Amino acid sequence: MGKYFGTDGFRGKAGVVLTAEHAFKIGRFLGFYFSKDHKAKIVIGKDTRRSSYMYENALASGIVSSGADAYLLHVTTTPCVSFITRTEDFDCGIMISASHNAFGDNGIKLMSSEGEKMDDNLQAEIEKFIDGEGIEVPWAVGENIGCTVDYYSGRNKYVGYLVKLLESNYFSDRKVALDCANGSSWMIGRSVFDALGAKTYVINNEPNGVNINLGCGSTHMEGLQEYVKDHKLDVGFAFDGDADRCLAVDENGEIVNGDVIMYICAKHLKQIGKLPSNTVVTTIMSNFGLYKAFDKAGIKYEKTAVGDRYVYENMKENNHMLGGEQSGHVIFREYARTGDGIVTAIMLMRVLIETQLPLSVLASEVTMYPQVLKNVVVDDKESTLNDSAVKKAVEECEVALGENGRVLLRASGTEPVLRVMSEAGTLDECEKWVDHIIDAMKASGHFQNMK
């Protein structure tokens, strides 16, 4: 991680950690960097946060002042920006979003011309420029000044792409609920599911700039759970603010998380001969129960650091086609270069239809281990992780749990906290081992607060 860019872009409190000046400088650098031998084209999308409009204008101003053209998709999803960047010959893609965070935060995600997360070395150069170091960026003058282009049509191309993933009316008569989190999917979700023949019910699709993720979406599933049960629907899908995540609700209102979605899809793909490496890429945060289910199904798996960018890098390097996170970032590499919530929903719907089984039955093959996760504010993340007493406490937990569970202590990539997690046979046991590690932090003097 760099000074500004973490595992998922430059993110923080809008107007405080991330300012319009930061956005302008990022635009300045990118416009110059990609225009060395031609007039660069950079495409920008944003979510529904009020501050997203501020960053959109600042980025566009920086881009055109450096001699490149800025194409505005306006409100759209992160995977839409990724798709358009790689298919419409753009030099770079930018998504303005803080994903699942509350509206007061925002972020800037940068993508390469291939629609993949931008190279860390290039982001390091951008950080130097923000701080007044590194290269000098000249101001474009005269006919060399770039222009800003309204590019609504790009969003329509993405919707068309999604609809063509399956045959017309493939979801015929299926009753589906979509929770759009008052975010980026609020216009796209219904269009796709209606076009595929579903009877689509949409909630939380009235964004007002401050209600994104507010008690809704993939981080607040209660409303969707009740809605699916009350309306006797077949399935429900919840997206986050920029729709790169998807979690599901079965016909009984039970949550189906990203781990279970990966298992269901992987097993079906294997059965129909479309899981060529017979391997799913997960992160170290995936549930112990997922690996037990994979073992039983004869499906191999790999583990990466937390972050969908690491999952994708592993998939690309080793030619794996499916991977993701428990949080709902699921990557189907045949169709996308990043987590895509709508693609995930389409692929899970495909399994429901082709197996003619309800989601509750498909999900029942994975027994999730109880899990406790606590976020701890410490004086210094690295020194805490390397503290001998803390390391000893982790080892004691590992020995005690053996093959019946696990503990995990890691630094957050987006927040100033350490995450302490345990999985075991009961919640009480999980609490016991998490608290054992936290007690070691307190005794060593690193502990500051719980978040």
CSV table of C-alpha atoms in Angstrom, one decimal:
chain,number,residue,atom,x,y,z
A,1,MET,CA,0.0,0.0,0.0
A,2,GLY,CA,1.1,3.5,-0.7
A,3,LYS,CA,0.6,6.8,1.1
A,4,TYR,CA,-2.8,7.5,-0.5
A,5,PHE,CA,-3.7,4.4,-2.6
A,6,GLY,CA,-4.7,1.2,-0.6
A,7,THR,CA,-5.9,-2.1,-1.9
A,8,ASP,CA,-9.0,-0.6,-3.4
A,9,GLY,CA,-8.0,2.9,-4.5
A,10,PHE,CA,-7.7,6.2,-2.7
A,11,ARG,CA,-10.4,6.2,-0.1
A,12,GLY,CA,-11.4,8.4,2.8
A,13,LYS,CA,-13.7,11.0,4.3
A,14,ALA,CA,-14.8,13.3,1.4
A,15,GLY,CA,-13.4,16.8,1.7
A,16,VAL,CA,-11.0,15.8,4.5
A,17,VAL,CA,-8.9,12.7,3.6
A,18,LEU,CA,-9.8,12.9,-0.1
A,19,THR,CA,-10.2,16.4,-1.5
A,20,ALA,CA,-11.2,17.9,-4.8
A,21,GLU,CA,-7.6,19.1,-5.1
A,22,HIS,CA,-6.4,15.5,-4.9
A,23,ALA,CA,-8.8,14.5,-7.7
A,24,PHE,CA,-7.6,17.4,-9.8
A,25,LYS,CA,-4.0,16.4,-9.4
A,26,ILE,CA,-4.8,12.8,-10.2
A,27,GLY,CA,-6.5,13.9,-13.4
A,28,ARG,CA,-3.6,16.2,-14.3
A,29,PHE,CA,-1.1,13.3,-14.0
A,30,LEU,CA,-3.1,10.8,-15.9
A,31,GLY,CA,-4.0,13.2,-18.7
A,32,PHE,CA,-0.3,13.9,-19.2
A,33,TYR,CA,1.0,10.4,-18.6
A,34,PHE,CA,-1.2,8.8,-21.2
A,35,SER,CA,-0.9,11.5,-23.8
A,36,LYS,CA,2.8,11.2,-24.5
A,37,ASP,CA,2.4,9.9,-28.1
A,38,HIS,CA,-1.3,10.4,-28.8
A,39,LYS,CA,-4.3,12.3,-27.4
A,40,ALA,CA,-5.4,10.1,-24.6
A,41,LYS,CA,-9.0,9.1,-23.8
A,42,ILE,CA,-9.9,8.5,-20.1
A,43,VAL,CA,-13.4,7.3,-19.0
A,44,ILE,CA,-14.9,8.2,-15.7
A,45,GLY,CA,-17.8,6.7,-13.8
A,46,LYS,CA,-19.3,7.6,-10.4
A,47,ASP,CA,-21.7,6.3,-7.8
A,48,THR,CA,-24.6,8.3,-6.3
A,49,ARG,CA,-22.8,10.0,-3.4
A,50,ARG,CA,-23.2,13.8,-3.4
A,51,SER,CA,-19.4,14.2,-3.3
A,52,SER,CA,-19.0,12.1,-6.5
A,53,TYR,CA,-20.1,15.0,-8.6
A,54,MET,CA,-17.3,17.2,-7.1
A,55,TYR,CA,-14.7,14.6,-7.9
A,56,GLU,CA,-16.0,14.0,-11.4
A,57,ASN,CA,-15.6,17.6,-12.2
A,58,ALA,CA,-12.2,17.9,-10.6
A,59,LEU,CA,-10.9,14.8,-12.4
A,60,ALA,CA,-12.2,15.9,-15.7
A,61,SER,CA,-10.7,19.4,-15.3
A,62,GLY,CA,-7.3,17.9,-14.5
A,63,ILE,CA,-7.5,15.5,-17.5
A,64,VAL,CA,-8.4,18.1,-20.1
A,65,SER,CA,-5.9,20.7,-18.7
A,66,SER,CA,-3.2,18.1,-19.4
A,67,GLY,CA,-4.3,17.5,-23.0
A,68,ALA,CA,-6.4,14.4,-22.8
A,69,ASP,CA,-10.1,13.9,-23.3
A,70,ALA,CA,-12.4,12.9,-20.4
A,71,TYR,CA,-15.5,10.7,-21.2
A,72,LEU,CA,-18.2,10.8,-18.6
A,73,LEU,CA,-20.3,7.7,-18.0
A,74,HIS,CA,-22.0,9.5,-15.1
A,75,VAL,CA,-23.7,7.2,-12.5
A,76,THR,CA,-22.7,3.6,-13.3
A,77,THR,CA,-21.0,0.6,-11.7
A,78,THR,CA,-17.3,-0.2,-11.2
A,79,PRO,CA,-17.5,-3.2,-13.4
A,80,CYS,CA,-19.2,-1.1,-16.1
A,81,VAL,CA,-16.1,1.2,-16.1
A,82,SER,CA,-13.8,-1.8,-16.3
A,83,PHE,CA,-15.8,-3.2,-19.2
A,84,ILE,CA,-15.9,0.0,-21.2
A,85,THR,CA,-12.3,0.8,-20.6
A,86,ARG,CA,-11.1,-2.5,-22.0
A,87,THR,CA,-13.6,-2.8,-24.9
A,88,GLU,CA,-13.8,0.8,-26.1
A,89,ASP,CA,-10.1,1.6,-26.5
A,90,PHE,CA,-9.6,3.8,-23.5
A,91,ASP,CA,-6.2,4.5,-22.1
A,92,CYS,CA,-7.4,4.5,-18.5
A,93,GLY,CA,-10.6,4.1,-16.4
A,94,ILE,CA,-11.6,5.9,-13.2
A,95,MET,CA,-14.4,5.0,-10.8
A,96,ILE,CA,-15.5,7.4,-8.1
A,97,SER,CA,-16.8,5.4,-5.3
A,98,ALA,CA,-16.2,4.3,-1.7
A,99,SER,CA,-18.0,1.0,-2.4
A,100,HIS,CA,-19.9,-0.2,0.7
A,101,ASN,CA,-18.9,2.8,2.9
A,102,ALA,CA,-21.4,5.4,4.2
A,103,PHE,CA,-22.0,8.4,2.0
A,104,GLY,CA,-19.6,10.7,3.8
A,105,ASP,CA,-16.7,8.7,2.4
A,106,ASN,CA,-15.6,8.5,-1.2
A,107,GLY,CA,-12.8,7.1,-3.2
A,108,ILE,CA,-11.0,7.0,-6.6
A,109,LYS,CA,-10.3,3.7,-8.2
A,110,LEU,CA,-7.9,3.6,-11.2
A,111,MET,CA,-7.9,1.0,-13.9
A,112,SER,CA,-5.5,0.1,-16.7
A,113,SER,CA,-6.5,0.0,-20.4
A,114,GLU,CA,-7.3,-3.7,-19.8
A,115,GLY,CA,-10.0,-2.8,-17.2
A,116,GLU,CA,-7.8,-4.2,-14.4
A,117,LYS,CA,-6.7,-2.5,-11.2
A,118,MET,CA,-3.9,-0.1,-12.0
A,119,ASP,CA,-0.3,-1.0,-11.4
A,120,ASP,CA,1.1,-0.1,-8.0
A,121,ASN,CA,4.2,1.5,-9.5
A,122,LEU,CA,2.2,3.9,-11.5
A,123,GLN,CA,0.0,4.7,-8.5
A,124,ALA,CA,3.3,5.5,-6.6
A,125,GLU,CA,4.2,8.0,-9.3
A,126,ILE,CA,0.8,9.6,-8.9
A,127,GLU,CA,1.3,9.9,-5.2
A,128,LYS,CA,4.7,11.7,-5.7
A,129,PHE,CA,3.0,14.1,-8.1
A,130,ILE,CA,0.2,14.8,-5.5
A,131,ASP,CA,2.9,15.7,-3.0
A,132,GLY,CA,4.7,18.0,-5.4
A,133,GLU,CA,7.5,15.6,-6.2
A,134,GLY,CA,8.4,13.6,-9.3
A,135,ILE,CA,7.7,14.8,-12.8
A,136,GLU,CA,6.6,18.2,-14.0
A,137,VAL,CA,3.3,18.2,-15.8
A,138,PRO,CA,2.9,21.1,-18.4
A,139,TRP,CA,-0.4,22.8,-19.0
A,140,ALA,CA,-2.0,22.1,-22.4
A,141,VAL,CA,-2.7,25.3,-24.4
A,142,GLY,CA,-4.7,26.1,-27.6
A,143,GLU,CA,-5.9,23.2,-29.6
A,144,ASN,CA,-4.0,20.8,-27.4
A,145,ILE,CA,-6.5,21.3,-24.5
A,146,GLY,CA,-8.7,18.3,-24.1
A,147,CYS,CA,-12.5,18.1,-24.1
A,148,THR,CA,-15.2,16.6,-22.0
A,149,VAL,CA,-17.6,14.1,-23.6
A,150,ASP,CA,-20.9,12.9,-22.3
A,151,TYR,CA,-20.8,9.2,-22.7
A,152,TYR,CA,-24.1,7.8,-21.6
A,153,SER,CA,-24.0,5.4,-24.5
A,154,GLY,CA,-21.2,3.5,-22.8
A,155,ARG,CA,-23.5,2.5,-20.0
A,156,ASN,CA,-26.0,1.2,-22.5
A,157,LYS,CA,-23.3,-0.9,-24.2
A,158,TYR,CA,-22.5,-2.5,-20.8
A,159,VAL,CA,-26.2,-3.3,-20.2
A,160,GLY,CA,-26.4,-4.9,-23.7
A,161,TYR,CA,-23.4,-7.0,-22.9
A,162,LEU,CA,-24.9,-8.3,-19.7
A,163,VAL,CA,-28.2,-9.2,-21.4
A,164,LYS,CA,-26.4,-11.2,-24.1
A,165,LEU,CA,-24.7,-13.4,-21.5
A,166,LEU,CA,-27.7,-15.7,-21.6
A,167,GLU,CA,-30.5,-16.4,-24.1
A,168,SER,CA,-33.6,-14.1,-24.3
A,169,ASN,CA,-36.1,-14.7,-21.5
A,170,TYR,CA,-33.8,-17.2,-19.7
A,171,PHE,CA,-35.2,-16.1,-16.4
A,172,SER,CA,-38.8,-16.4,-17.6
A,173,ASP,CA,-41.3,-16.2,-14.7
A,174,ARG,CA,-38.7,-16.3,-12.0
A,175,LYS,CA,-39.6,-13.8,-9.2
A,176,VAL,CA,-36.4,-11.9,-8.3
A,177,ALA,CA,-35.8,-9.1,-5.8
A,178,LEU,CA,-32.9,-6.6,-6.3
A,179,ASP,CA,-31.6,-4.4,-3.5
A,180,CYS,CA,-29.7,-1.6,-5.3
A,181,ALA,CA,-28.4,0.0,-2.1
A,182,ASN,CA,-29.5,3.4,-3.5
A,183,GLY,CA,-26.2,3.2,-5.4
A,184,SER,CA,-24.8,2.6,-8.9
A,185,SER,CA,-27.0,-0.3,-9.9
A,186,TRP,CA,-30.2,1.6,-9.4
A,187,MET,CA,-30.8,2.1,-13.1
A,188,ILE,CA,-29.0,-0.9,-14.5
A,189,GLY,CA,-30.2,-3.8,-12.3
A,190,ARG,CA,-33.9,-3.8,-13.4
A,191,SER,CA,-33.0,-3.2,-17.0
A,192,VAL,CA,-30.9,-6.4,-17.1
A,193,PHE,CA,-33.3,-8.7,-15.2
A,194,ASP,CA,-36.4,-7.4,-17.0
A,195,ALA,CA,-34.6,-8.0,-20.4
A,196,LEU,CA,-33.8,-11.6,-19.3
A,197,GLY,CA,-37.4,-12.3,-18.6
A,198,ALA,CA,-37.6,-12.1,-14.8
A,199,LYS,CA,-40.4,-10.7,-12.8
A,200,THR,CA,-38.2,-8.1,-11.1
A,201,TYR,CA,-38.9,-6.4,-7.8
A,202,VAL,CA,-36.5,-3.6,-6.9
A,203,ILE,CA,-36.0,-1.9,-3.6
A,204,ASN,CA,-33.6,0.9,-2.5
A,205,ASN,CA,-33.5,2.4,-6.0
A,206,GLU,CA,-34.2,6.0,-5.1
A,207,PRO,CA,-30.8,7.6,-4.4
A,208,ASN,CA,-30.7,11.2,-3.1
A,209,GLY,CA,-26.9,11.6,-2.6
A,210,VAL,CA,-26.8,10.7,1.1
A,211,ASN,CA,-28.7,7.4,1.3
A,212,ILE,CA,-26.3,5.2,-0.4
A,213,ASN,CA,-25.8,1.9,1.6
A,214,LEU,CA,-27.9,3.5,4.4
A,215,GLY,CA,-29.6,0.5,6.1
A,216,CYS,CA,-29.7,-1.4,2.8
A,217,GLY,CA,-27.6,-3.2,0.2
A,218,SER,CA,-25.1,-6.0,0.8
A,219,THR,CA,-24.0,-4.7,4.2
A,220,HIS,CA,-27.6,-4.5,5.6
A,221,MET,CA,-29.5,-7.5,4.4
A,222,GLU,CA,-32.5,-7.4,6.8
A,223,GLY,CA,-34.8,-5.5,4.5
A,224,LEU,CA,-34.2,-7.8,1.5
A,225,GLN,CA,-34.6,-10.9,3.7
A,226,GLU,CA,-38.1,-9.7,4.8
A,227,TYR,CA,-39.0,-8.5,1.3
A,228,VAL,CA,-38.3,-11.9,-0.2
A,229,LYS,CA,-40.3,-13.8,2.4
A,230,ASP,CA,-43.2,-11.3,2.4
A,231,HIS,CA,-43.6,-11.4,-1.4
A,232,LYS,CA,-42.9,-15.1,-1.7
A,233,LEU,CA,-40.1,-14.6,-4.2
A,234,ASP,CA,-37.7,-17.2,-5.6
A,235,VAL,CA,-34.5,-15.3,-4.7
A,236,GLY,CA,-33.1,-11.9,-3.8
A,237,PHE,CA,-29.8,-10.2,-4.7
A,238,ALA,CA,-28.2,-7.3,-2.8
A,239,PHE,CA,-25.5,-5.1,-4.3
A,240,ASP,CA,-23.2,-2.6,-2.6
A,241,GLY,CA,-22.7,1.1,-3.5
A,242,ASP,CA,-20.7,0.5,-6.7
A,243,ALA,CA,-22.2,-2.9,-7.5
A,244,ASP,CA,-19.0,-4.9,-7.6
A,245,ARG,CA,-20.4,-7.0,-4.8
A,246,CYS,CA,-23.4,-9.3,-4.6
A,247,LEU,CA,-24.9,-11.3,-1.8
A,248,ALA,CA,-28.0,-13.4,-2.1
A,249,VAL,CA,-31.1,-14.3,-0.1
A,250,ASP,CA,-32.8,-17.7,-0.6
A,251,GLU,CA,-36.6,-18.3,-0.9
A,252,ASN,CA,-36.8,-18.6,2.9
A,253,GLY,CA,-35.0,-15.3,3.5
A,254,GLU,CA,-31.7,-16.8,4.6
A,255,ILE,CA,-28.5,-15.1,3.5
A,256,VAL,CA,-26.2,-16.8,1.0
A,257,ASN,CA,-22.8,-15.1,1.2
A,258,GLY,CA,-19.9,-14.9,-1.3
A,259,ASP,CA,-18.3,-18.1,-0.1
A,260,VAL,CA,-21.5,-20.1,-0.7
A,261,ILE,CA,-22.1,-18.5,-4.0
A,262,MET,CA,-18.6,-19.5,-5.2
A,263,TYR,CA,-19.2,-23.1,-4.1
A,264,ILE,CA,-22.6,-23.3,-5.8
A,265,CYS,CA,-21.2,-21.9,-9.1
A,266,ALA,CA,-18.0,-23.8,-8.9
A,267,LYS,CA,-19.7,-27.2,-8.4
A,268,HIS,CA,-22.1,-26.5,-11.3
A,269,LEU,CA,-19.3,-25.3,-13.6
A,270,LYS,CA,-17.4,-28.4,-12.8
A,271,GLN,CA,-20.4,-30.6,-13.6
A,272,ILE,CA,-20.9,-29.0,-17.0
A,273,GLY,CA,-17.2,-29.0,-17.9
A,274,LYS,CA,-16.6,-25.3,-17.5
A,275,LEU,CA,-14.2,-25.1,-14.6
A,276,PRO,CA,-11.0,-26.0,-16.6
A,277,SER,CA,-8.5,-25.8,-13.8
A,278,ASN,CA,-10.9,-27.3,-11.2
A,279,THR,CA,-9.7,-24.5,-8.9
A,280,VAL,CA,-11.3,-21.6,-7.1
A,281,VAL,CA,-9.3,-18.7,-5.9
A,282,THR,CA,-10.3,-17.4,-2.4
A,283,THR,CA,-8.8,-15.1,0.2
A,284,ILE,CA,-7.6,-16.0,3.6
A,285,MET,CA,-10.9,-14.7,5.0
A,286,SER,CA,-13.0,-17.3,3.4
A,287,ASN,CA,-14.9,-19.6,5.8
A,288,PHE,CA,-13.4,-22.9,7.0
A,289,GLY,CA,-16.7,-24.5,6.0
A,290,LEU,CA,-16.1,-23.5,2.3
A,291,TYR,CA,-12.9,-25.5,2.2
A,292,LYS,CA,-14.5,-28.5,3.8
A,293,ALA,CA,-17.2,-28.4,1.1
A,294,PHE,CA,-14.7,-28.0,-1.7
A,295,ASP,CA,-12.8,-31.0,-0.4
A,296,LYS,CA,-15.9,-33.1,-0.4
A,297,ALA,CA,-16.7,-32.0,-4.0
A,298,GLY,CA,-13.2,-32.6,-5.2
A,299,ILE,CA,-12.6,-29.0,-6.1
A,300,LYS,CA,-9.2,-27.4,-5.5
A,301,TYR,CA,-8.6,-24.0,-4.1
A,302,GLU,CA,-6.0,-21.3,-3.6
A,303,LYS,CA,-5.8,-18.5,-1.0
A,304,THR,CA,-4.6,-15.0,-1.5
A,305,ALA,CA,-4.4,-11.8,0.6
A,306,VAL,CA,-7.6,-10.0,1.2
A,307,GLY,CA,-8.7,-7.9,-1.8
A,308,ASP,CA,-10.3,-8.8,-5.1
A,309,ARG,CA,-7.3,-7.4,-6.9
A,310,TYR,CA,-5.1,-10.2,-5.4
A,311,VAL,CA,-7.8,-12.7,-6.3
A,312,TYR,CA,-7.8,-11.6,-9.9
A,313,GLU,CA,-4.0,-11.4,-10.1
A,314,ASN,CA,-3.8,-15.1,-9.0
A,315,MET,CA,-6.6,-16.1,-11.4
A,316,LYS,CA,-4.9,-14.4,-14.4
A,317,GLU,CA,-1.4,-15.7,-13.5
A,318,ASN,CA,-2.6,-19.3,-13.1
A,319,ASN,CA,-5.5,-19.3,-15.7
A,320,HIS,CA,-8.2,-19.9,-13.1
A,321,MET,CA,-11.7,-18.9,-14.1
A,322,LEU,CA,-13.6,-18.4,-10.8
A,323,GLY,CA,-12.6,-16.6,-7.5
A,324,GLY,CA,-13.7,-14.1,-5.0
A,325,GLU,CA,-14.4,-13.1,-1.4
A,326,GLN,CA,-16.9,-13.9,1.3
A,327,SER,CA,-18.1,-10.3,1.1
A,328,GLY,CA,-19.5,-10.9,-2.3
A,329,HIS,CA,-16.7,-9.8,-4.6
A,330,VAL,CA,-17.0,-12.7,-7.1
A,331,ILE,CA,-15.0,-12.8,-10.3
A,332,PHE,CA,-16.0,-14.8,-13.3
A,333,ARG,CA,-13.0,-14.2,-15.5
A,334,GLU,CA,-14.6,-15.3,-18.7
A,335,TYR,CA,-16.9,-12.3,-18.4
A,336,ALA,CA,-15.2,-9.6,-16.2
A,337,ARG,CA,-11.8,-8.4,-14.9
A,338,THR,CA,-13.2,-7.3,-11.5
A,339,GLY,CA,-15.9,-8.4,-9.1
A,340,ASP,CA,-19.3,-7.7,-10.8
A,341,GLY,CA,-22.4,-8.0,-8.7
A,342,ILE,CA,-24.8,-8.2,-11.6
A,343,VAL,CA,-22.7,-10.8,-13.4
A,344,THR,CA,-22.6,-12.8,-10.1
A,345,ALA,CA,-26.4,-12.6,-9.8
A,346,ILE,CA,-26.9,-13.7,-13.4
A,347,MET,CA,-24.5,-16.7,-13.0
A,348,LEU,CA,-26.2,-17.8,-9.8
A,349,MET,CA,-29.6,-17.5,-11.5
A,350,ARG,CA,-28.3,-19.7,-14.3
A,351,VAL,CA,-27.5,-22.4,-11.8
A,352,LEU,CA,-30.9,-22.2,-10.2
A,353,ILE,CA,-32.6,-22.6,-13.6
A,354,GLU,CA,-30.3,-25.3,-15.0
A,355,THR,CA,-30.5,-27.5,-11.8
A,356,GLN,CA,-34.2,-26.7,-11.2
A,357,LEU,CA,-33.3,-26.6,-7.5
A,358,PRO,CA,-34.1,-23.8,-5.0
A,359,LEU,CA,-31.2,-21.8,-3.6
A,360,SER,CA,-31.8,-23.1,-0.1
A,361,VAL,CA,-31.1,-26.7,-1.3
A,362,LEU,CA,-28.0,-25.7,-3.3
A,363,ALA,CA,-26.6,-23.7,-0.3
A,364,SER,CA,-27.3,-26.5,2.2
A,365,GLU,CA,-24.1,-28.3,1.1
A,366,VAL,CA,-21.9,-25.7,2.8
A,367,THR,CA,-21.9,-25.7,6.6
A,368,MET,CA,-20.5,-22.3,7.6
A,369,TYR,CA,-18.4,-22.4,10.8
A,370,PRO,CA,-19.3,-19.8,13.4
A,371,GLN,CA,-17.1,-16.7,13.0
A,372,VAL,CA,-16.2,-13.8,15.3
A,373,LEU,CA,-14.4,-10.8,13.8
A,374,LYS,CA,-13.3,-7.8,15.9
A,375,ASN,CA,-11.6,-4.6,14.7
A,376,VAL,CA,-9.0,-3.3,17.1
A,377,VAL,CA,-7.4,0.2,17.0
A,378,VAL,CA,-3.7,-0.1,18.0
A,379,ASP,CA,-0.8,2.3,18.3
A,380,ASP,CA,1.0,0.8,15.3
A,381,LYS,CA,-0.2,-2.1,13.1
A,382,GLU,CA,3.2,-3.5,12.1
A,383,SER,CA,4.8,-3.4,15.6
A,384,THR,CA,1.6,-5.1,17.0
A,385,LEU,CA,1.7,-7.8,14.4
A,386,ASN,CA,5.4,-8.5,15.2
A,387,ASP,CA,5.1,-8.3,19.0
A,388,SER,CA,6.3,-11.5,20.5
A,389,ALA,CA,3.5,-11.8,23.1
A,390,VAL,CA,0.8,-11.2,20.4
A,391,LYS,CA,2.4,-13.8,18.1
A,392,LYS,CA,2.6,-16.3,21.0
A,393,ALA,CA,-1.1,-15.8,21.7
A,394,VAL,CA,-1.9,-16.5,18.0
A,395,GLU,CA,0.2,-19.7,18.1
A,396,GLU,CA,-1.6,-20.8,21.3
A,397,CYS,CA,-5.0,-20.4,19.6
A,398,GLU,CA,-3.8,-22.3,16.5
A,399,VAL,CA,-2.5,-25.3,18.6
A,400,ALA,CA,-5.8,-25.4,20.7
A,401,LEU,CA,-8.0,-25.4,17.6
A,402,GLY,CA,-6.0,-27.8,15.5
A,403,GLU,CA,-8.0,-28.9,12.5
A,404,ASN,CA,-11.3,-27.9,14.1
A,405,GLY,CA,-11.0,-24.2,13.4
A,406,ARG,CA,-8.6,-21.3,12.9
A,407,VAL,CA,-7.6,-17.8,13.9
A,408,LEU,CA,-6.5,-14.9,11.8
A,409,LEU,CA,-4.8,-11.6,12.7
A,410,ARG,CA,-4.3,-9.1,9.9
A,411,ALA,CA,-4.0,-5.4,9.2
A,412,SER,CA,-6.9,-3.7,7.4
A,413,GLY,CA,-6.0,-2.4,3.9
A,414,THR,CA,-8.4,0.5,4.1
A,415,GLU,CA,-8.7,1.4,7.8
A,416,PRO,CA,-6.2,2.0,10.7
A,417,VAL,CA,-7.1,-1.2,12.5
A,418,LEU,CA,-6.1,-4.8,13.0
A,419,ARG,CA,-8.8,-7.4,12.3
A,420,VAL,CA,-8.9,-10.4,14.7
A,421,MET,CA,-10.9,-13.3,13.5
A,422,SER,CA,-11.7,-16.8,14.8
A,423,GLU,CA,-13.7,-19.7,13.3
A,424,ALA,CA,-14.6,-22.7,15.5
A,425,GLY,CA,-17.4,-25.1,16.4
A,426,THR,CA,-19.3,-22.6,18.6
A,427,LEU,CA,-19.6,-18.8,18.9
A,428,ASP,CA,-18.5,-19.0,22.5
A,429,GLU,CA,-15.3,-20.7,21.4
A,430,CYS,CA,-14.7,-18.1,18.7
A,431,GLU,CA,-15.1,-15.3,21.3
A,432,LYS,CA,-12.7,-17.0,23.6
A,433,TRP,CA,-9.9,-17.1,21.2
A,434,VAL,CA,-10.4,-13.7,19.7
A,435,ASP,CA,-10.4,-12.2,23.2
A,436,HIS,CA,-7.3,-14.1,24.0
A,437,ILE,CA,-5.4,-12.4,21.2
A,438,ILE,CA,-6.9,-9.0,22.1
A,439,ASP,CA,-5.8,-9.5,25.8
A,440,ALA,CA,-2.3,-10.0,24.6
A,441,MET,CA,-2.4,-6.7,22.7
A,442,LYS,CA,-3.6,-5.0,25.9
A,443,ALA,CA,-0.9,-6.5,28.0
A,444,SER,CA,1.7,-5.5,25.5
A,445,GLY,CA,0.5,-1.9,25.5
A,446,HIS,CA,-0.5,-1.8,21.9
A,447,PHE,CA,-4.3,-1.7,22.4
A,448,GLN,CA,-6.1,1.6,22.0
A,449,ASN,CA,-9.7,1.0,21.3
A,450,MET,CA,-12.3,-1.3,19.7
A,451,LYS,CA,-13.9,-0.1,16.5
